mmCIF file of C-alpha atoms and ligand atoms in Angstrom:
data_model
loop_
_atom_site.group_PDB
_atom_site.id
_atom_site.type_symbol
_atom_site.label_atom_id
_atom_site.label_comp_id
_atom_site.label_asym_id
_atom_site.label_seq_id
_atom_site.Cartn_x
_atom_site.Cartn_y
_atom_site.Cartn_z
ATOM 1 C CA MET A 1 0.010 0.026 -0.021
ATOM 2 C CA LYS A 2 1.202 3.552 -0.809
ATOM 3 C CA THR A 3 2.002 6.020 2.014
ATOM 4 C CA PRO A 4 -1.064 8.367 2.180
ATOM 5 C CA VAL A 5 -0.349 11.920 1.065
ATOM 6 C CA ILE A 6 -1.875 14.474 3.408
ATOM 7 C CA PHE A 7 -1.549 18.218 2.928
ATOM 8 C CA THR A 8 -3.292 21.367 3.895
ATOM 9 C CA ASN A 9 -3.703 24.618 1.852
ATOM 10 C CA TRP A 10 -3.860 27.673 4.104
ATOM 11 C CA LYS A 11 -5.263 29.768 1.190
ATOM 12 C CA MET A 12 -4.969 33.538 1.938
ATOM 13 C CA ASN A 13 -4.488 33.115 5.688
ATOM 14 C CA LYS A 14 -1.753 33.639 8.267
ATOM 15 C CA THR A 15 0.854 36.335 8.970
ATOM 16 C CA LEU A 16 4.474 35.550 9.678
ATOM 17 C CA ARG A 17 3.750 35.495 13.402
ATOM 18 C CA GLU A 18 0.924 33.059 12.879
ATOM 19 C CA THR A 19 3.063 30.963 10.615
ATOM 20 C CA LYS A 20 5.653 30.621 13.316
ATOM 21 C CA ASP A 21 3.096 29.778 15.992
ATOM 22 C CA TYR A 22 1.524 27.138 13.788
ATOM 23 C CA PHE A 23 4.778 25.297 13.010
ATOM 24 C CA ASP A 24 5.973 25.612 16.638
ATOM 25 C CA ARG A 25 2.863 23.632 17.634
ATOM 26 C CA PHE A 26 2.574 21.423 14.609
ATOM 27 C CA LEU A 27 6.109 20.080 14.364
ATOM 28 C CA ILE A 28 6.340 18.759 17.892
ATOM 29 C CA SER A 29 3.655 16.123 17.155
ATOM 30 C CA ALA A 30 3.923 15.761 13.401
ATOM 31 C CA LYS A 31 7.237 13.940 13.571
ATOM 32 C CA LYS A 32 5.689 10.774 14.823
ATOM 33 C CA TYR A 33 3.481 10.473 11.708
ATOM 34 C CA LEU A 34 6.262 10.874 9.232
ATOM 35 C CA GLY A 35 7.082 7.705 7.383
ATOM 36 C CA LYS A 36 3.448 6.698 7.782
ATOM 37 C CA THR A 37 2.260 9.774 5.838
ATOM 38 C CA GLU A 38 3.693 12.141 3.248
ATOM 39 C CA LEU A 39 2.947 15.513 4.813
ATOM 40 C CA PHE A 40 3.116 19.029 3.449
ATOM 41 C CA ILE A 41 1.663 22.444 3.986
ATOM 42 C CA LEU A 42 0.931 25.000 1.175
ATOM 43 C CA VAL A 43 1.412 28.478 2.625
ATOM 44 C CA PRO A 44 1.040 32.014 1.195
ATOM 45 C CA HIS A 45 4.107 33.077 -0.807
ATOM 46 C CA THR A 46 4.911 35.679 1.834
ATOM 47 C CA ALA A 47 5.377 32.918 4.433
ATOM 48 C CA LEU A 48 7.132 30.323 2.236
ATOM 49 C CA ALA A 49 10.782 31.062 3.047
ATOM 50 C CA MET A 50 10.040 31.268 6.732
ATOM 51 C CA ALA A 51 8.006 28.061 6.662
ATOM 52 C CA ALA A 52 10.811 26.222 4.825
ATOM 53 C CA GLU A 53 13.278 27.413 7.423
ATOM 54 C CA LEU A 54 11.046 26.375 10.285
ATOM 55 C CA THR A 55 10.390 22.921 8.921
ATOM 56 C CA GLY A 56 14.120 22.456 7.998
ATOM 57 C CA ASN A 57 15.000 18.745 8.026
ATOM 58 C CA SER A 58 11.912 17.688 9.966
ATOM 59 C CA GLY A 59 10.481 15.746 7.046
ATOM 60 C CA VAL A 60 7.423 17.988 6.867
ATOM 61 C CA LYS A 61 7.581 19.811 3.563
ATOM 62 C CA VAL A 62 6.105 23.118 2.335
ATOM 63 C CA GLY A 63 5.022 24.513 -0.991
ATOM 64 C CA SER A 64 3.107 27.260 -2.749
ATOM 65 C CA GLN A 65 -0.580 27.593 -3.747
ATOM 66 C CA ASN A 66 0.191 28.863 -7.251
ATOM 67 C CA HIS A 67 2.961 30.117 -9.447
ATOM 68 C CA PHE A 68 3.459 31.499 -12.995
ATOM 69 C CA TRP A 69 4.635 29.410 -15.961
ATOM 70 C CA GLU A 70 7.687 31.439 -16.875
ATOM 71 C CA ASP A 71 10.812 31.320 -14.634
ATOM 72 C CA PHE A 72 11.864 35.000 -14.701
ATOM 73 C CA GLY A 73 10.956 38.148 -16.611
ATOM 74 C CA PRO A 74 8.601 41.088 -16.968
ATOM 75 C CA TYR A 75 5.539 39.575 -15.313
ATOM 76 C CA THR A 76 4.646 42.126 -12.641
ATOM 77 C CA GLY A 77 3.125 40.650 -9.553
ATOM 78 C CA GLU A 78 3.823 37.091 -10.439
ATOM 79 C CA ILE A 79 5.999 34.467 -8.592
ATOM 80 C CA SER A 80 7.699 31.688 -10.497
ATOM 81 C CA ALA A 81 8.269 28.008 -9.814
ATOM 82 C CA ALA A 82 11.990 28.820 -9.777
ATOM 83 C CA MET A 83 11.312 31.301 -6.966
ATOM 84 C CA VAL A 84 9.118 28.828 -5.077
ATOM 85 C CA LYS A 85 12.096 26.279 -5.339
ATOM 86 C CA ASP A 86 14.561 28.975 -4.294
ATOM 87 C CA CYS A 87 12.478 29.671 -1.088
ATOM 88 C CA GLY A 88 12.581 25.987 -0.129
ATOM 89 C CA GLY A 89 9.270 24.864 -1.542
ATOM 90 C CA ALA A 90 8.886 21.250 -2.681
ATOM 91 C CA TYR A 91 5.256 21.187 -3.898
ATOM 92 C CA ALA A 92 3.013 23.619 -5.926
ATOM 93 C CA LEU A 93 -0.743 23.592 -6.113
ATOM 94 C CA ILE A 94 -1.831 24.258 -9.658
ATOM 95 C CA GLY A 95 -5.242 25.292 -10.938
ATOM 96 C CA HIS A 96 -7.173 25.339 -7.715
ATOM 97 C CA TYR A 97 -10.895 25.795 -8.133
ATOM 98 C CA GLU A 98 -10.760 29.235 -6.532
ATOM 99 C CA ARG A 99 -8.229 30.333 -9.086
ATOM 100 C CA ARG A 100 -10.227 29.047 -11.951
ATOM 101 C CA LEU A 101 -13.318 30.786 -10.626
ATOM 102 C CA GLN A 102 -11.845 34.114 -9.506
ATOM 103 C CA PHE A 103 -8.805 34.400 -11.776
ATOM 104 C CA HIS A 104 -10.150 32.692 -14.828
ATOM 105 C CA GLU A 105 -7.362 30.184 -15.093
ATOM 106 C CA SER A 106 -7.688 28.010 -18.187
ATOM 107 C CA LEU A 107 -6.680 24.362 -18.774
ATOM 108 C CA ASP A 108 -3.915 25.709 -21.013
ATOM 109 C CA SER A 109 -2.438 27.836 -18.245
ATOM 110 C CA ILE A 110 -2.660 24.898 -15.848
ATOM 111 C CA HIS A 111 -0.785 22.760 -18.397
ATOM 112 C CA CYS A 112 1.994 25.450 -18.697
ATOM 113 C CA LYS A 113 2.258 25.842 -14.940
ATOM 114 C CA ALA A 114 2.520 22.087 -14.391
ATOM 115 C CA ARG A 115 5.387 22.038 -16.920
ATOM 116 C CA ALA A 116 7.081 24.861 -15.031
ATOM 117 C CA SER A 117 6.739 22.971 -11.766
ATOM 118 C CA LEU A 118 8.365 19.846 -13.218
ATOM 119 C CA ARG A 119 11.096 21.908 -14.906
ATOM 120 C CA ASN A 120 11.999 23.356 -11.453
ATOM 121 C CA ARG A 121 11.826 19.983 -9.686
ATOM 122 C CA LEU A 122 8.678 20.801 -7.738
ATOM 123 C CA ILE A 123 5.874 18.335 -7.359
ATOM 124 C CA PRO A 124 2.782 19.858 -9.015
ATOM 125 C CA VAL A 125 -0.515 19.065 -7.330
ATOM 126 C CA ILE A 126 -2.905 19.607 -10.162
ATOM 127 C CA CYS A 127 -6.592 20.236 -9.401
ATOM 128 C CA ILE A 128 -9.430 18.876 -11.508
ATOM 129 C CA GLY A 129 -13.111 18.464 -10.855
ATOM 130 C CA GLU A 130 -16.630 19.230 -12.035
ATOM 131 C CA SER A 131 -19.333 21.804 -11.098
ATOM 132 C CA ILE A 132 -22.634 20.807 -9.601
ATOM 133 C CA GLU A 133 -24.479 21.480 -12.887
ATOM 134 C CA GLN A 134 -22.027 19.212 -14.746
ATOM 135 C CA ARG A 135 -22.551 16.466 -12.185
ATOM 136 C CA GLN A 136 -26.328 16.796 -12.349
ATOM 137 C CA ALA A 137 -26.101 16.523 -16.157
ATOM 138 C CA SER A 138 -24.041 13.271 -15.772
ATOM 139 C CA GLU A 139 -21.003 15.055 -17.296
ATOM 140 C CA THR A 140 -18.548 14.235 -14.524
ATOM 141 C CA GLU A 141 -16.682 11.590 -16.517
ATOM 142 C CA PRO A 142 -16.231 13.433 -19.842
ATOM 143 C CA ILE A 143 -15.316 16.663 -17.990
ATOM 144 C CA ILE A 144 -12.637 14.893 -15.987
ATOM 145 C CA LYS A 145 -11.233 13.191 -19.072
ATOM 146 C CA LYS A 146 -11.138 16.432 -20.958
ATOM 147 C CA GLN A 147 -9.303 18.162 -18.171
ATOM 148 C CA ILE A 148 -6.731 15.345 -17.949
ATOM 149 C CA ASP A 149 -6.146 15.244 -21.715
ATOM 150 C CA ALA A 150 -5.654 19.040 -21.869
ATOM 151 C CA ILE A 151 -3.400 19.305 -18.802
ATOM 152 C CA PHE A 152 -1.181 16.330 -19.693
ATOM 153 C CA LYS A 153 -0.945 17.080 -23.456
ATOM 154 C CA GLY A 154 2.449 16.136 -24.711
ATOM 155 C CA PHE A 155 3.652 14.851 -21.353
ATOM 156 C CA THR A 156 5.827 11.801 -21.224
ATOM 157 C CA PRO A 157 4.819 8.926 -18.900
ATOM 158 C CA TYR A 158 7.672 9.922 -16.668
ATOM 159 C CA GLU A 159 6.464 13.488 -16.428
ATOM 160 C CA ALA A 160 2.846 12.384 -15.817
ATOM 161 C CA GLU A 161 3.826 10.107 -12.903
ATOM 162 C CA ARG A 162 5.697 12.899 -11.135
ATOM 163 C CA CYS A 163 2.452 14.917 -10.952
ATOM 164 C CA TYR A 164 -0.156 14.517 -8.194
ATOM 165 C CA LEU A 165 -3.783 14.964 -9.154
ATOM 166 C CA LEU A 166 -6.250 16.489 -6.725
ATOM 167 C CA TYR A 167 -9.841 15.594 -7.499
ATOM 168 C CA GLU A 168 -11.916 18.426 -6.035
ATOM 169 C CA PRO A 169 -15.537 18.564 -7.087
ATOM 170 C CA TYR A 170 -16.280 22.288 -7.110
ATOM 171 C CA TRP A 171 -19.474 21.771 -5.041
ATOM 172 C CA ALA A 172 -17.540 20.173 -2.169
ATOM 173 C CA VAL A 173 -14.881 22.929 -1.757
ATOM 174 C CA GLY A 174 -15.622 25.146 1.180
ATOM 175 C CA ALA A 175 -18.976 23.449 1.481
ATOM 176 C CA GLU A 176 -20.949 22.010 4.388
ATOM 177 C CA ASN A 177 -20.475 18.467 3.156
ATOM 178 C CA PRO A 178 -17.842 16.593 1.166
ATOM 179 C CA ALA A 179 -18.611 14.199 -1.731
ATOM 180 C CA GLN A 180 -19.655 10.790 -0.690
ATOM 181 C CA PRO A 181 -16.565 8.595 -0.496
ATOM 182 C CA SER A 182 -18.198 6.302 -3.146
ATOM 183 C CA GLU A 183 -18.691 9.252 -5.461
ATOM 184 C CA ALA A 184 -15.017 10.240 -4.984
ATOM 185 C CA GLN A 185 -13.864 6.644 -5.564
ATOM 186 C CA GLU A 186 -15.845 6.517 -8.775
ATOM 187 C CA ALA A 187 -14.232 9.723 -10.048
ATOM 188 C CA HIS A 188 -10.749 8.550 -8.976
ATOM 189 C CA GLY A 189 -11.384 5.341 -10.886
ATOM 190 C CA VAL A 190 -12.112 7.367 -13.992
ATOM 191 C CA ILE A 191 -8.934 9.458 -13.500
ATOM 192 C CA ARG A 192 -6.717 6.390 -13.074
ATOM 193 C CA GLU A 193 -8.287 4.763 -16.171
ATOM 194 C CA SER A 194 -7.648 7.899 -18.246
ATOM 195 C CA ILE A 195 -4.044 7.972 -17.126
ATOM 196 C CA ARG A 196 -3.745 4.248 -17.934
ATOM 197 C CA LYS A 197 -5.120 4.870 -21.433
ATOM 198 C CA SER A 198 -2.764 7.733 -22.139
ATOM 199 C CA PHE A 199 0.402 6.580 -20.339
ATOM 200 C CA GLY A 200 0.122 2.878 -19.541
ATOM 201 C CA ASN A 201 -0.216 0.638 -16.484
ATOM 202 C CA GLN A 202 2.931 1.583 -14.756
ATOM 203 C CA THR A 203 2.179 5.388 -14.739
ATOM 204 C CA ALA A 204 -1.471 4.719 -13.726
ATOM 205 C CA GLY A 205 -0.198 2.714 -10.790
ATOM 206 C CA LYS A 206 2.308 5.302 -9.701
ATOM 207 C CA VAL A 207 0.430 8.564 -10.146
ATOM 208 C CA ARG A 208 -0.974 9.947 -6.827
ATOM 209 C CA ILE A 209 -4.642 10.789 -6.955
ATOM 210 C CA LEU A 210 -5.905 12.846 -3.920
ATOM 211 C CA TYR A 211 -9.329 13.916 -2.871
ATOM 212 C CA GLY A 212 -10.168 17.442 -1.641
ATOM 213 C CA GLY A 213 -13.333 19.215 -0.527
ATOM 214 C CA SER A 214 -14.598 19.455 3.089
ATOM 215 C CA VAL A 215 -12.199 16.814 4.451
ATOM 216 C CA ARG A 216 -12.368 16.710 8.290
ATOM 217 C CA GLU A 217 -11.352 14.373 11.026
ATOM 218 C CA ASN A 218 -14.809 12.792 11.060
ATOM 219 C CA ASN A 219 -14.698 11.759 7.346
ATOM 220 C CA VAL A 220 -11.035 11.358 6.369
ATOM 221 C CA PHE A 221 -10.873 7.692 7.190
ATOM 222 C CA ARG A 222 -13.707 6.877 4.796
ATOM 223 C CA PHE A 223 -11.868 8.584 1.955
ATOM 224 C CA LEU A 224 -8.482 6.999 2.583
ATOM 225 C CA VAL A 225 -9.779 3.436 2.599
ATOM 226 C CA GLN A 226 -11.021 3.792 -0.952
ATOM 227 C CA PRO A 227 -8.789 1.857 -3.369
ATOM 228 C CA ASP A 228 -8.053 4.756 -5.722
ATOM 229 C CA ILE A 229 -7.756 7.524 -3.114
ATOM 230 C CA ASP A 230 -4.086 7.957 -2.373
ATOM 231 C CA GLY A 231 -4.444 10.952 -0.007
ATOM 232 C CA VAL A 232 -6.395 14.068 0.853
ATOM 233 C CA GLY A 233 -6.050 17.883 0.574
ATOM 234 C CA VAL A 234 -7.511 19.801 3.494
ATOM 235 C CA GLY A 235 -8.650 23.437 3.570
ATOM 236 C CA ARG A 236 -10.446 24.656 6.656
ATOM 237 C CA GLY A 237 -9.636 21.512 8.638
ATOM 238 C CA GLY A 238 -5.926 22.374 8.408
ATOM 239 C CA LEU A 239 -5.937 25.987 9.599
ATOM 240 C CA ASP A 240 -5.567 24.961 13.214
ATOM 241 C CA PRO A 241 -2.528 22.802 13.843
ATOM 242 C CA ASP A 242 -4.323 20.565 16.378
ATOM 243 C CA SER A 243 -7.252 19.922 14.072
ATOM 244 C CA PHE A 244 -4.856 19.113 11.159
ATOM 245 C CA LEU A 245 -2.836 16.804 13.446
ATOM 246 C CA ARG A 246 -5.956 14.841 14.271
ATOM 247 C CA ILE A 247 -6.504 14.276 10.546
ATOM 248 C CA VAL A 248 -2.862 13.199 10.083
ATOM 249 C CA GLU A 249 -3.113 10.876 13.034
ATOM 250 C CA ILE A 250 -6.067 9.073 11.499
ATOM 251 C CA ALA A 251 -4.285 8.838 8.181
ATOM 252 C CA ALA A 252 -1.157 7.398 9.890
ATOM 253 C CA SER A 253 -3.196 4.745 11.559
ATOM 254 C CA ILE A 254 -4.614 3.217 8.286
HETATM 255 P P1 PGA B 1 -12.024 22.841 2.309
HETATM 256 O O1 PGA B 1 -11.141 23.301 1.162
HETATM 257 O O2 PGA B 1 -11.417 21.637 2.963
HETATM 258 O O3 PGA B 1 -12.151 24.007 3.226
HETATM 259 O O4 PGA B 1 -13.335 22.434 1.653
HETATM 260 C C1 PGA B 1 -10.569 22.400 0.302
HETATM 261 C C2 PGA B 1 -9.661 23.031 -0.732
HETATM 262 O O5 PGA B 1 -9.882 24.118 -1.225
HETATM 263 O O6 PGA B 1 -8.621 22.409 -1.132
#
């Protein structure tokens, strides 16, 4: 069985002072779950260098919530994957639902950003998922396949297997309830099958497919025991270190 991947995305939260307080509390207990989980925290860009320094060699990794697809140049206000790497980041979230909704990110830009992540030896965590309207119209499967095809266009099997995919149905992000674990498993099965068709069995077996959307300590177990769910991404449930540690503890016990 693969080591479950557990991460939290702080979104636009936490000052430097709050970042320090969080890691001071989190790292004391997190150590005992390392080895049993692959653990990382996606912080705002302003906190990344400090978070990388605080985590040091602890085994807990940090990363960014977004970056641009070029490495350097006249792109005012942007941060590149090269800069994320330079600050000590190891992972980068790409194409989160909130970025698609509020910043109009396209599948093409997600593709270019994933390439930039790989080029800079980050692990891209690429978000895919459907809206509630698409689900109700039974379009989940074609939508997911279309997203995967567009994002992985021209990738080699080796490049594809270095990416993590985060299945986040839009209607479960920041919502009252998550997807049913059986609904998530079904979507994850579709994702793995698409990867198998494009890149073969070995890549499909290796690629990490994570679930995100209203994951909490009272439901994380039911997601992680699904055969095609290799880990979870946590939003609100990870903002408090103790609450996130309870989720990590459950994951480590599986
Ligand atoms: P949530 O956020 O856990 O608060 O629903 C999930 C996410 O945006 O990744």
